[in-house]
Coordinates of C-alpha atoms and ligand atoms in Angstrom, one line a residue:
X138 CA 25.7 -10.5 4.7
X139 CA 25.9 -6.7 4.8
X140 CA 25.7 -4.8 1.4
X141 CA 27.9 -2.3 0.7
X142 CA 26.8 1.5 0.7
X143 CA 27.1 2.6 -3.0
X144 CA 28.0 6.3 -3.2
X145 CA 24.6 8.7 -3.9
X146 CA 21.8 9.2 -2.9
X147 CA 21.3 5.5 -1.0
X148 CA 24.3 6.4 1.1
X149 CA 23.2 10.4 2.0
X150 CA 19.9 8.4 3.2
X151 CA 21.5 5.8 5.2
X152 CA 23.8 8.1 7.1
X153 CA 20.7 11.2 7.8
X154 CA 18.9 8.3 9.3
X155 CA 22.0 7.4 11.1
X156 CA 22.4 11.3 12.2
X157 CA 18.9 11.6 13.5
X158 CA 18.8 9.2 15.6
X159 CA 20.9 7.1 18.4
X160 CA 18.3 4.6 19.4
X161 CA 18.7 1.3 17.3
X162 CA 16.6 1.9 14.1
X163 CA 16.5 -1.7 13.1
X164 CA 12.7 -1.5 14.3
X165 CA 11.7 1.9 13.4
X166 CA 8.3 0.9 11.6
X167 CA 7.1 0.0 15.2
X168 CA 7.4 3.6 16.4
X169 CA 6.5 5.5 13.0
X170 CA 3.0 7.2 11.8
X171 CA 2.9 6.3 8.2
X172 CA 1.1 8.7 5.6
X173 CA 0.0 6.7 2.1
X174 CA 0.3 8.8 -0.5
X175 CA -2.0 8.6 -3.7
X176 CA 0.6 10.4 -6.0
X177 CA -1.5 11.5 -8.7
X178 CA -3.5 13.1 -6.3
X179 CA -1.0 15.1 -4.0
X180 CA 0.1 17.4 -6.0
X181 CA 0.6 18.5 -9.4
X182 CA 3.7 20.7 -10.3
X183 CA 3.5 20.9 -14.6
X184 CA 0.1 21.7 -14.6
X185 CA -0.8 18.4 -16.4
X186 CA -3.9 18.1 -13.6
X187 CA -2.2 14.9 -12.3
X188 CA 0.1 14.9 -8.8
X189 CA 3.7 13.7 -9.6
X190 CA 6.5 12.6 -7.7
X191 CA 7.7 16.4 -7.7
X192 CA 4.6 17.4 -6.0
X193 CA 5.4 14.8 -3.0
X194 CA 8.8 16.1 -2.6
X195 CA 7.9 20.0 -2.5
X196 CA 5.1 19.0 0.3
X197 CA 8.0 17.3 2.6
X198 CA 8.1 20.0 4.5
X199 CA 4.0 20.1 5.4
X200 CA 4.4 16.4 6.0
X201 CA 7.6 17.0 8.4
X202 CA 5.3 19.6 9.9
X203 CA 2.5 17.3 10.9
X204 CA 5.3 15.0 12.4
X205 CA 4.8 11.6 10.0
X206 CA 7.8 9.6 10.0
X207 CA 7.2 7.6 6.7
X208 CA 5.4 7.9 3.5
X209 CA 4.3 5.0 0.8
X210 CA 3.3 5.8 -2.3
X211 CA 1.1 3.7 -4.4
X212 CA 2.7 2.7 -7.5
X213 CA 4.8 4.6 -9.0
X214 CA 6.1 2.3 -12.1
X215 CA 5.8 2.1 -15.3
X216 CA 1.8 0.9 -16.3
X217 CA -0.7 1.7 -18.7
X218 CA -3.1 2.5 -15.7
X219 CA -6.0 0.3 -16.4
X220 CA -5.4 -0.3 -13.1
X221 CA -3.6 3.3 -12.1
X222 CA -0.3 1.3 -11.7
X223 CA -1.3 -1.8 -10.2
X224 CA -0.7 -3.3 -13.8
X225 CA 3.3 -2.7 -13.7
X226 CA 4.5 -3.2 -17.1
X227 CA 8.0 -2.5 -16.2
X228 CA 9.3 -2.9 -12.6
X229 CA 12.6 -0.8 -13.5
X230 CA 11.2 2.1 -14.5
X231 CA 9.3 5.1 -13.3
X232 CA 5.6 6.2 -14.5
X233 CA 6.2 9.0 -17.0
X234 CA 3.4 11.3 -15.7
X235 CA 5.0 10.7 -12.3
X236 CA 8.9 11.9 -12.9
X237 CA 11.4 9.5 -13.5
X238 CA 14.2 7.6 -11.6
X239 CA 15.6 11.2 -11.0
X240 CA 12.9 12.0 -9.4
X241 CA 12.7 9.2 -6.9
X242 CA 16.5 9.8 -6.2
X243 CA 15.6 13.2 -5.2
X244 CA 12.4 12.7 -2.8
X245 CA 14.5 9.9 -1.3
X246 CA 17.1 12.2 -0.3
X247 CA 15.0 15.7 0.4
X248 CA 12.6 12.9 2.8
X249 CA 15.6 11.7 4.2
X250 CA 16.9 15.2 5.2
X251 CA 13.4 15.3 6.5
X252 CA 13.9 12.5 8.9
X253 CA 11.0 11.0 6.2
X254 CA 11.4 7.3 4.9
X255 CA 9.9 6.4 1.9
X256 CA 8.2 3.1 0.9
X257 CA 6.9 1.9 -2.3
X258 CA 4.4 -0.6 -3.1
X259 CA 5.2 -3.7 -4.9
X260 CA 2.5 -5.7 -6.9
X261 CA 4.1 -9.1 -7.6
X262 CA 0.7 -10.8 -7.9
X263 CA 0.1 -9.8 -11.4
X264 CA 1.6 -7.7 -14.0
X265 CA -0.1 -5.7 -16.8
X266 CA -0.6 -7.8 -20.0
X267 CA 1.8 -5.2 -21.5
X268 CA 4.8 -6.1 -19.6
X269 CA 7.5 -7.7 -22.2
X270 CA 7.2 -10.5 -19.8
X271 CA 3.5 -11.1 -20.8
X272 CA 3.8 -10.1 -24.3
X273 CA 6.8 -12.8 -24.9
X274 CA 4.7 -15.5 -22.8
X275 CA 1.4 -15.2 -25.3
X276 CA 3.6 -15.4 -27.8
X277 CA 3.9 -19.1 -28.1
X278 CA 3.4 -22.2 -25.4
X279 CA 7.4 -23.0 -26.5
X280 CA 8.2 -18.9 -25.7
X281 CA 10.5 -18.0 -22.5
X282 CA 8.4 -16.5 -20.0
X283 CA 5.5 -18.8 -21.0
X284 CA 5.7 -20.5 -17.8
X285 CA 6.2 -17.0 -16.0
X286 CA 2.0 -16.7 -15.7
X287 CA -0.4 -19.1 -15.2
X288 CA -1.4 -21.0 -18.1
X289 CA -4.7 -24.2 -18.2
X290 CA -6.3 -25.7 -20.9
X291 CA -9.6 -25.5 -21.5
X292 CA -11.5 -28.2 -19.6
X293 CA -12.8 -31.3 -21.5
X294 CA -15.6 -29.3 -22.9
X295 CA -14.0 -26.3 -24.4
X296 CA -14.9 -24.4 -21.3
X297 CA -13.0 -23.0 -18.2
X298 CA -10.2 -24.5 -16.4
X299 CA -11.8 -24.2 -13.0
X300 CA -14.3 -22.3 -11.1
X301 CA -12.3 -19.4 -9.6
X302 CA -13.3 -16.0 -9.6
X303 CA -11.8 -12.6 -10.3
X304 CA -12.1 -10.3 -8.0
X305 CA -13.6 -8.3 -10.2
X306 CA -16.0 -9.9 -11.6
X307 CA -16.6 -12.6 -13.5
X308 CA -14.0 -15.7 -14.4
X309 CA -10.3 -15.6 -13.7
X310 CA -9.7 -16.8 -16.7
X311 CA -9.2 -15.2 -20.0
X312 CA -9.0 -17.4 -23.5
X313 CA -5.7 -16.4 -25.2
X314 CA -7.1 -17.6 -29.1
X315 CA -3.2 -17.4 -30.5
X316 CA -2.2 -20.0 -28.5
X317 CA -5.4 -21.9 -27.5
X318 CA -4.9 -22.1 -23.8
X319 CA -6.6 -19.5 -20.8
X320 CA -4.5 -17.5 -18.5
X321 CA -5.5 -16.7 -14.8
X322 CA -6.5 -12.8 -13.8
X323 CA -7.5 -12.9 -10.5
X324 CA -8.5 -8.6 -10.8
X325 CA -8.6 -7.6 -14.5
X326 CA -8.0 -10.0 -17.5
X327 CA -4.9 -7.0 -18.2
X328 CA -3.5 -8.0 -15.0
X329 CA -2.3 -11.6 -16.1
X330 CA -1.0 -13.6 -12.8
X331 CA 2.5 -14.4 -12.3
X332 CA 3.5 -17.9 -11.7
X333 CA 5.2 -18.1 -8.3
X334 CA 5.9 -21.8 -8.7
X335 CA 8.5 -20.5 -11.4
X336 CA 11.9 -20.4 -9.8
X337 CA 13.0 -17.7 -12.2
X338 CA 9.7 -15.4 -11.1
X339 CA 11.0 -15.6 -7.5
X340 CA 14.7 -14.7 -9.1
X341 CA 13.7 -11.6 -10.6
X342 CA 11.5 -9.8 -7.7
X343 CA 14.8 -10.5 -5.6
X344 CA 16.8 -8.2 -8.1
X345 CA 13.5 -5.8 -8.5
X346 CA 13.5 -5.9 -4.3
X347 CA 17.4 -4.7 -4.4
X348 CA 17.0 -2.2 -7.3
X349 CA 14.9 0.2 -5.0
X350 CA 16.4 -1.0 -1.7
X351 CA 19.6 0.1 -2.8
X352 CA 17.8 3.6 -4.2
X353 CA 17.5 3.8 -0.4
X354 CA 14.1 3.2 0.1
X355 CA 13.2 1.9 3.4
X356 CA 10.1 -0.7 2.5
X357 CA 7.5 -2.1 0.8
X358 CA 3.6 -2.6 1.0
X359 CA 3.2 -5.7 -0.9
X360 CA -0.3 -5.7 -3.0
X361 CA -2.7 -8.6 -2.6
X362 CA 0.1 -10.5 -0.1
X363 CA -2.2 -13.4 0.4
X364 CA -2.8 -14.6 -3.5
X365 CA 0.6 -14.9 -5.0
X366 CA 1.2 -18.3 -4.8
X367 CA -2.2 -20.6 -6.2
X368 CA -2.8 -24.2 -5.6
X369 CA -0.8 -25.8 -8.3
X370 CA -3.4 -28.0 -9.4
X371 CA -5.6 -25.7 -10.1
X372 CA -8.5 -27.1 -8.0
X373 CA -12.0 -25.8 -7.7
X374 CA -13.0 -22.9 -4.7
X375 CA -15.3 -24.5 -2.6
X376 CA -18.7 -22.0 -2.0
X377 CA -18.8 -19.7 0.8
X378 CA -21.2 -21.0 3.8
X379 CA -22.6 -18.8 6.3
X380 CA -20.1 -18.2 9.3
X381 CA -17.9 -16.4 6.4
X382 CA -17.6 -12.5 6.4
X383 CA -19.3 -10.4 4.3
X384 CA -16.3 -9.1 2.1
X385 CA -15.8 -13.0 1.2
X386 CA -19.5 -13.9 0.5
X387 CA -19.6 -11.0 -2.4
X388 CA -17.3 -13.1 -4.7
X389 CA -19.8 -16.4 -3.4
X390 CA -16.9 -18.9 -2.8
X391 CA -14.2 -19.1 -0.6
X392 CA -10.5 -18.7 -1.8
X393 CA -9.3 -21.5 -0.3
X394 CA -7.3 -22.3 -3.6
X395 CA -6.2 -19.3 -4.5
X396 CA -5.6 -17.4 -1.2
X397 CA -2.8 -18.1 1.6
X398 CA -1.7 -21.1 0.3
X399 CA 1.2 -23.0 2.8
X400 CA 3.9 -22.0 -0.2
X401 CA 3.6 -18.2 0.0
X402 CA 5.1 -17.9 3.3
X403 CA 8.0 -19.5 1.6
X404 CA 8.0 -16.5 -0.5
X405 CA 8.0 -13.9 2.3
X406 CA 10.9 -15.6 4.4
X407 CA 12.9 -15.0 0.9
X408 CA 12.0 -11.3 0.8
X409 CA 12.6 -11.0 4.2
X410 CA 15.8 -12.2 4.1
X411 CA 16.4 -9.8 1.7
X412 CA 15.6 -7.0 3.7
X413 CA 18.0 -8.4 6.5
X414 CA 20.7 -7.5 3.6
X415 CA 20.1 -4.2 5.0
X416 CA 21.0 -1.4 7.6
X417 CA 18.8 -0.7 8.4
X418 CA 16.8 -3.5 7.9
X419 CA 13.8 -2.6 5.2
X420 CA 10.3 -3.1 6.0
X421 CA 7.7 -5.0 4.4
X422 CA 4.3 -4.7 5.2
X423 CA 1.2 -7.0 3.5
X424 CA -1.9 -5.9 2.0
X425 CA -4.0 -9.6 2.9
X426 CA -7.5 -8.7 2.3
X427 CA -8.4 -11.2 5.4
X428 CA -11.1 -11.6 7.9
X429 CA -9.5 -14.3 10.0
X430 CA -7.4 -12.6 12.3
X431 CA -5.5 -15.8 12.7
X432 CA -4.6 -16.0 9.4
X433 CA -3.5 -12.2 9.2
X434 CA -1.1 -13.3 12.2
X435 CA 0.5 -16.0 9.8
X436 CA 2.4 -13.7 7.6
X437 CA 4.4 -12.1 9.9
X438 CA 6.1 -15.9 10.7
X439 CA 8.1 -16.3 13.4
X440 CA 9.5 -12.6 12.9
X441 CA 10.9 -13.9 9.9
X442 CA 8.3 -12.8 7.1
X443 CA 6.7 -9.5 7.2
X444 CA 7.0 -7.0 9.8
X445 CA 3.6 -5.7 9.8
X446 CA 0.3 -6.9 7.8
X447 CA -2.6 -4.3 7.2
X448 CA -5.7 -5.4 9.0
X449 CA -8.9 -5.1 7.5
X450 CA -11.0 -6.7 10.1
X451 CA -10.4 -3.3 11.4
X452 CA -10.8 -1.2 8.7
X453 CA -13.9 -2.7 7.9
X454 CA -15.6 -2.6 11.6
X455 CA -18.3 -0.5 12.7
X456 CA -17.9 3.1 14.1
X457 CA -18.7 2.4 17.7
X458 CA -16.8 1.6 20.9
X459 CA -18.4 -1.7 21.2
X460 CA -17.3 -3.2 17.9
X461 CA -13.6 -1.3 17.5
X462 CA -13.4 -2.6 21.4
X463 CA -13.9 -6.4 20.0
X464 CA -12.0 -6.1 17.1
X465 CA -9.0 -4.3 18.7
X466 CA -9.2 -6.9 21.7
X467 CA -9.3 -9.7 18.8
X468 CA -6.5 -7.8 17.1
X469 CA -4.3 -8.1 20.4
X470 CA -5.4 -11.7 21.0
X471 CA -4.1 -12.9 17.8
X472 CA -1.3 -11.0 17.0
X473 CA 0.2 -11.8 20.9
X474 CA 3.4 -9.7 22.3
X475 CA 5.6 -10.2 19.1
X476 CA 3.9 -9.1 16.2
X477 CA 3.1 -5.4 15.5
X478 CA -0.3 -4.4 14.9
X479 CA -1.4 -1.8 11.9
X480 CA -3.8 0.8 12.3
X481 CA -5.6 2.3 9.1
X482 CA -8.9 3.5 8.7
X483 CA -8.9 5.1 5.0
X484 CA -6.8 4.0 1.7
X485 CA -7.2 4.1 -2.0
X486 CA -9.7 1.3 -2.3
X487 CA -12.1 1.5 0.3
X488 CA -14.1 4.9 1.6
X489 CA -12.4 7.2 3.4
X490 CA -13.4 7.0 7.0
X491 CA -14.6 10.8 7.7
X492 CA -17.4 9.6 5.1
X493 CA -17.3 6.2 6.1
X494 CA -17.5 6.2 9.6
X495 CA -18.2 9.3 10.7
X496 CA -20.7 10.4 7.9
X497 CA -19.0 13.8 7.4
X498 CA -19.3 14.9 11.2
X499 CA -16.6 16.6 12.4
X500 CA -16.4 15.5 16.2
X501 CA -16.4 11.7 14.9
X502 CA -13.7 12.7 12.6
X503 CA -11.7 14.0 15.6
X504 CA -12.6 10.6 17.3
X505 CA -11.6 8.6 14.5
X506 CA -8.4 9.9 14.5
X507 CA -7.8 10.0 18.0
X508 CA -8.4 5.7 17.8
X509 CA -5.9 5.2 15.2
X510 CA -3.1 7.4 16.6
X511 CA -3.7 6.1 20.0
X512 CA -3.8 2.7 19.7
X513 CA -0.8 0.5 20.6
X514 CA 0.6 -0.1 17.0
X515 CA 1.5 1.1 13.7
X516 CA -1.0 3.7 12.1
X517 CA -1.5 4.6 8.9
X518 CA -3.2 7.6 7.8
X519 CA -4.4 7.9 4.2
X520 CA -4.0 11.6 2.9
X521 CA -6.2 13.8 3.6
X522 CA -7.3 12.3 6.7
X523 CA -5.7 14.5 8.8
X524 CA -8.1 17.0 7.2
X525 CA -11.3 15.1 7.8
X526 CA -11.7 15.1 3.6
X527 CA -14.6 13.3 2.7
X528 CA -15.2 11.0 -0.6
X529 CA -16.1 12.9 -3.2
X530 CA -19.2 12.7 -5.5
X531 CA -17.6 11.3 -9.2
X532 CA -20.2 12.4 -11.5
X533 CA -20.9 9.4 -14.1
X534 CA -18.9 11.0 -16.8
X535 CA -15.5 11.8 -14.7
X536 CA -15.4 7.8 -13.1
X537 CA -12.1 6.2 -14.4
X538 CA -11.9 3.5 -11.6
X539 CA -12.2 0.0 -14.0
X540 CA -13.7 -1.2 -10.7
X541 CA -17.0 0.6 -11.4
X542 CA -16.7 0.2 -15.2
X543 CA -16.5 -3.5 -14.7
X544 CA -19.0 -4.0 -12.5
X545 CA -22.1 -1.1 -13.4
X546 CA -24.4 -0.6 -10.7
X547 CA -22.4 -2.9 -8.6
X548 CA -19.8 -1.0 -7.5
X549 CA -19.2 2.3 -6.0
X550 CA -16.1 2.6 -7.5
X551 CA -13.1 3.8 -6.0
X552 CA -12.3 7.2 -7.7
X553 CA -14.5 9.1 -4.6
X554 CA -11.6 8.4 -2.0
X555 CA -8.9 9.1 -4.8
X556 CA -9.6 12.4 -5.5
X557 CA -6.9 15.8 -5.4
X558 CA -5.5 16.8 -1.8
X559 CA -6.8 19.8 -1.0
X560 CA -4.3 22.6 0.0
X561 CA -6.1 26.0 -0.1
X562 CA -9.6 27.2 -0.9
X563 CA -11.0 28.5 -4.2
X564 CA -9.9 26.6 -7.8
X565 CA -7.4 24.1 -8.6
X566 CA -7.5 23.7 -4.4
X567 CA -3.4 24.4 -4.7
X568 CA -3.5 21.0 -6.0
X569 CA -3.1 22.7 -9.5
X570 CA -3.3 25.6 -11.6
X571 CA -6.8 27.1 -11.3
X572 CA -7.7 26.8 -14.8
X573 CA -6.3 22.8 -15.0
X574 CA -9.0 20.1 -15.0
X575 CA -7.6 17.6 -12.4
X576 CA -7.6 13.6 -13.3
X577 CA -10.6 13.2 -10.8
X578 CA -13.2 16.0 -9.6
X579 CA -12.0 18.0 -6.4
X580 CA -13.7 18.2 -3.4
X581 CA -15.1 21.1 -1.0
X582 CA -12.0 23.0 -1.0
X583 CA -13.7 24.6 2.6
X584 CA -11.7 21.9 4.1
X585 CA -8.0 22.9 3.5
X586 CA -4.1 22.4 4.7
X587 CA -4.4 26.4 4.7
X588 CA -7.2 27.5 6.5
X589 CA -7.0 24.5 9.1
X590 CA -3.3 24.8 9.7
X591 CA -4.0 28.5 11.2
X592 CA -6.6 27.3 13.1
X593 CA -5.8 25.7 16.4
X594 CA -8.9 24.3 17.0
X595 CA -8.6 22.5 13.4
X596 CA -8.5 18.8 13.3
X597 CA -5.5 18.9 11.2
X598 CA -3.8 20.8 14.5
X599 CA -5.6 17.8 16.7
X600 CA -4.1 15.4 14.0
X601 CA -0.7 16.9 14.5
X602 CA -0.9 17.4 18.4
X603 CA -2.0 13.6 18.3
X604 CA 1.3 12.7 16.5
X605 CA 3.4 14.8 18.7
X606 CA 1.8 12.9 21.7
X607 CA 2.3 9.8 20.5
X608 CA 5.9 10.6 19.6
X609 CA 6.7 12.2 23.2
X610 CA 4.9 9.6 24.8
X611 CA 6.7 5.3 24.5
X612 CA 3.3 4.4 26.6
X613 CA 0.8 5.5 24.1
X614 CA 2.7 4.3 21.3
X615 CA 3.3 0.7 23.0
X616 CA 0.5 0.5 25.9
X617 CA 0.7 -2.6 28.1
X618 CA 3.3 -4.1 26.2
X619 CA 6.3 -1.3 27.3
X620 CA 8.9 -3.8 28.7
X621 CA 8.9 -6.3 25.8
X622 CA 11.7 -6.9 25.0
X623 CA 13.5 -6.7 22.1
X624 CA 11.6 -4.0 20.7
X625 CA 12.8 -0.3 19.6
X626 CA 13.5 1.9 22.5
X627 CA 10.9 4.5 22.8
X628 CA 11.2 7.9 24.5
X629 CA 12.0 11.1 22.0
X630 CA 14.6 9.0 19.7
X631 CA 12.6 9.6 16.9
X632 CA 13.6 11.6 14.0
X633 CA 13.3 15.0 14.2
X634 CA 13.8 16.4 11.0
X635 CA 16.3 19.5 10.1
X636 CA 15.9 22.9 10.3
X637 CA 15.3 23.3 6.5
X638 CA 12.1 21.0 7.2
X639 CA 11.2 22.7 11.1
X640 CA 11.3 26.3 9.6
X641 CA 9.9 25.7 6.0
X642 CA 6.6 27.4 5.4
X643 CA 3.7 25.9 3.8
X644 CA 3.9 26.3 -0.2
X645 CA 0.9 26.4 -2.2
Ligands
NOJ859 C1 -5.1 -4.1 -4.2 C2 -4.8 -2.6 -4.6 O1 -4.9 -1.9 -3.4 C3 -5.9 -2.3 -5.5 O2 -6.0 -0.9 -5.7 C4 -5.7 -3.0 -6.8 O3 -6.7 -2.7 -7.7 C5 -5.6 -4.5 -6.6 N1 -4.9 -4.9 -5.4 C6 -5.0 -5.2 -7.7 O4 -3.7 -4.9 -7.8

């Protein structure tokens, strides 16, 4: 079934894309460089020292300069940001300090008359322990959405249900005294996990899914893709053993019960289907914090869950030819001719690669971003990439990121990859007013949009010349694998962007 266009701004979005191109766009995340977004840290517009959804919009035209064909913002509803919005407390609505639905509306349409999509990121793991949903289930064990989360009682001696893990730190389970029984957390014990066995859960993200798909936006990344559904008897995690990775041994077992269970793929046929409601089709793609490049192949089904899946096998490799040759190779290997691989190097929870990879040197930085836009997939460049930014130092008193505050001495943190875009030299960065005190510290403002935009020799002009390449050029953006069929036509089909967006000057 085809939904109707609704009149606003869903429609002007559906027929600019329409305008832009000719080729079939059914497929158009296969050809696109997507640009993630960390909104409070874009840019500010009311001076508050935190980016907002205005602040996206009145950068469309820098972004429709360096040539990116998407952005997805981190979330952007409503939360009480233990978590900086991945602890929704209501799906419907939009973060205050961001804008509102307005807001959305508007970037929507200015992106679209950008040739720009826009994707949002969905977190239907967990909810914050805030949400009405939540708040009604602790209630009472006789309460509606009781059976929404994941309830246990305590085991025969008064302790937990089971041995699993949050993933940060400690027990995934938290004792709820009112009504004597623990519920699961598998990240903070105000992230409560949503039951996925519930027929009603599944009910509700469909309606959530078609809320902002009929807004007009174009996809979704889908937090923590692999852990929705959890064995329903709630069975032990056996420990890790040797031959697993690294990332797995921190947590010292192996999620086997709580991680890519059969049923979830059940899940992402549904939401898939949903996006087939749609012309053109919206795009899903997982964040599965996997090693097994098998399993990361599993969630895109037979075409019929999601279209991509982020791949942190990659993200996590070393810096060198030898090792990005074997896990690219690996990559190819498991993934085959139908699935599309993802490219990313930097995002909001692990280092940015200029630091990470190339430890601040600006020739690797050029190389680093020469791999992800050349490879044969979908990349994904995390803002401020395209600049070579660098993490920045959080002194002790500025960290906000629970992450650290949970685990002391642990853990890093997250805030040094979050911090403010950086526009122009000197205070504030353009970010905001000179005078504000962003949310997190700012970094070397030396390394600017401004500055390196005039520059041809910048890598922000190597970043853009990349894109351009890759956009004039079907063999770079689909390497050995040109004739297969059934995917998008290549060639320069892509969408251009108007004249409002070719001609605007930077702002800020
Ligand atoms: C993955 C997100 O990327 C991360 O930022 C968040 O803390 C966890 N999922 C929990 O939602």
């Amino acid at each position: 079934m085809q939904r109707r266009f609704r009149p606003g701004s869903r429609a002007v979005w559906t027929s600019t894309i329409r305008k832009m191109t000719e080729a079939p766009v059914t497929q158009w995340w296969r050809d696109a460089v997507v640009y993630q977004v960390y909104p409070r840290s874009f840019q500010d517009t009311d001076g508050d020292g935190v980016g907002n959804l205005a602040g996206v919009t009145s950068r469309l035209e820098y972004l429709s300069w360096l040539g990116i064909d998407a952005v997805w913002l981190t979330p952007i509803t409503a939360s009480p940001d233990d978590d900086f919005g991945y602890d929704v407390s209501d799906y419907y609505s939009v973060q205050p300090v961001l804008g509102d639905l307005a807001s959305v509306d508007r970037l929507i349409e200015a992106a679209g008359r950008c040739g720009i999509r826009v994707i949002l990121d969905i977190v239907p793991n967990h909810t914050s322990d805030r949400h009405a949903w939540f708040k009604d289930a602790r209630a009472s064990r006789e309460s509606e959405h009781r059976d929404w989360y994941v309830w246990a009682r305590p085991s025969r001696h008064g302790s937990l249900p089971n041995n699993w893990l949050s993933v940060f730190g400690g027990p995934a389970w938290e004792h709820d005294p009112a009504t004597g029984e623990f519920y699961l957390h598998q990240f903070l014990p105000s992230q409560p996990d949503l039951n996925w066995w519930n027929p009603q859960v599944r009910g509700e993200f469909d309606r959530i899914l078609r809320f902002w798909f009929d807004r007009g936006v174009a996809g979704f990344r889908i937090d923590t893709a692999n852990k929705v559904v959890k064995d329903s008897l709630l069975r032990d995690n056996p420990p890790v053993g040797p031959a697993d990775h690294a990332m797995a041994r921190r947590l010292g077992q192996r999620p086997a019960r709580t991680s890519s269970q059969a049923e979830v793929h059940e899940i992402w046929r549904r939401w898939r289907a949903v996006c087939r409601e749609y012309e053109p089709e919206r795009m899903l793609v997982g964040e599965t914090w996997l090693f097994d490049l098998n399993e990361v192949a599993g969630y895109y089904g037979a075409d019929d869950e999601l279209q991509l899946n982020f791949n942190f096998p990659f993200v996590y490799a070393d810096f060198s030819a030898e090792a990005l040759r074997r896990v690219v190779e690996r990559t190819e290997a498991a993934l085959g001719a139908s699935r599309w691989p993802v490219w990313t190097a930097s995002n909001h929870d692990v280092s940015r690669f200029p630091s990470r990879w190339c430890g601040g040197d600006s020739r690797l930085i050029r190389m680093g971003l020469t791999v992800l836009l050349t490879l044969r997939g979908t990349p994904f460049l995390y803002y401020g990439d395209e600049l070579g930014m660098t993490d920045v130092d959080v002194p002790g008193d500025r960290i906000v990121d629970p992450l650290s505050r949970r685990m002391p001495g642990q853990h890093r943190g997250r805030d040094p990859e979050r911090t403010p875009m950086l526009w122009r030299p000197g205070p504030g960065a353009g970010f905001t007013d000179p005078d504000v005190e962003p949310w997190l510290p700012l970094g070397d403002s030396q390394v600017n949009v401004e500055q390196q935009r005039d520059d041809r020799t910048s890598t922000l002009r190597l970043c853009r010349d990349l894109i351009a390449l890759r956009r004039e050029s079907p063999d770079l953006r689909t390497g050995g694998r040109l004739h297969e069929p059934g995917r998008a036509r290549g060639g320069l089909d892509l969408p251009a962007g108007d004249q409002y967006c070719r001609r605007a000057e930077l702002s800020g």
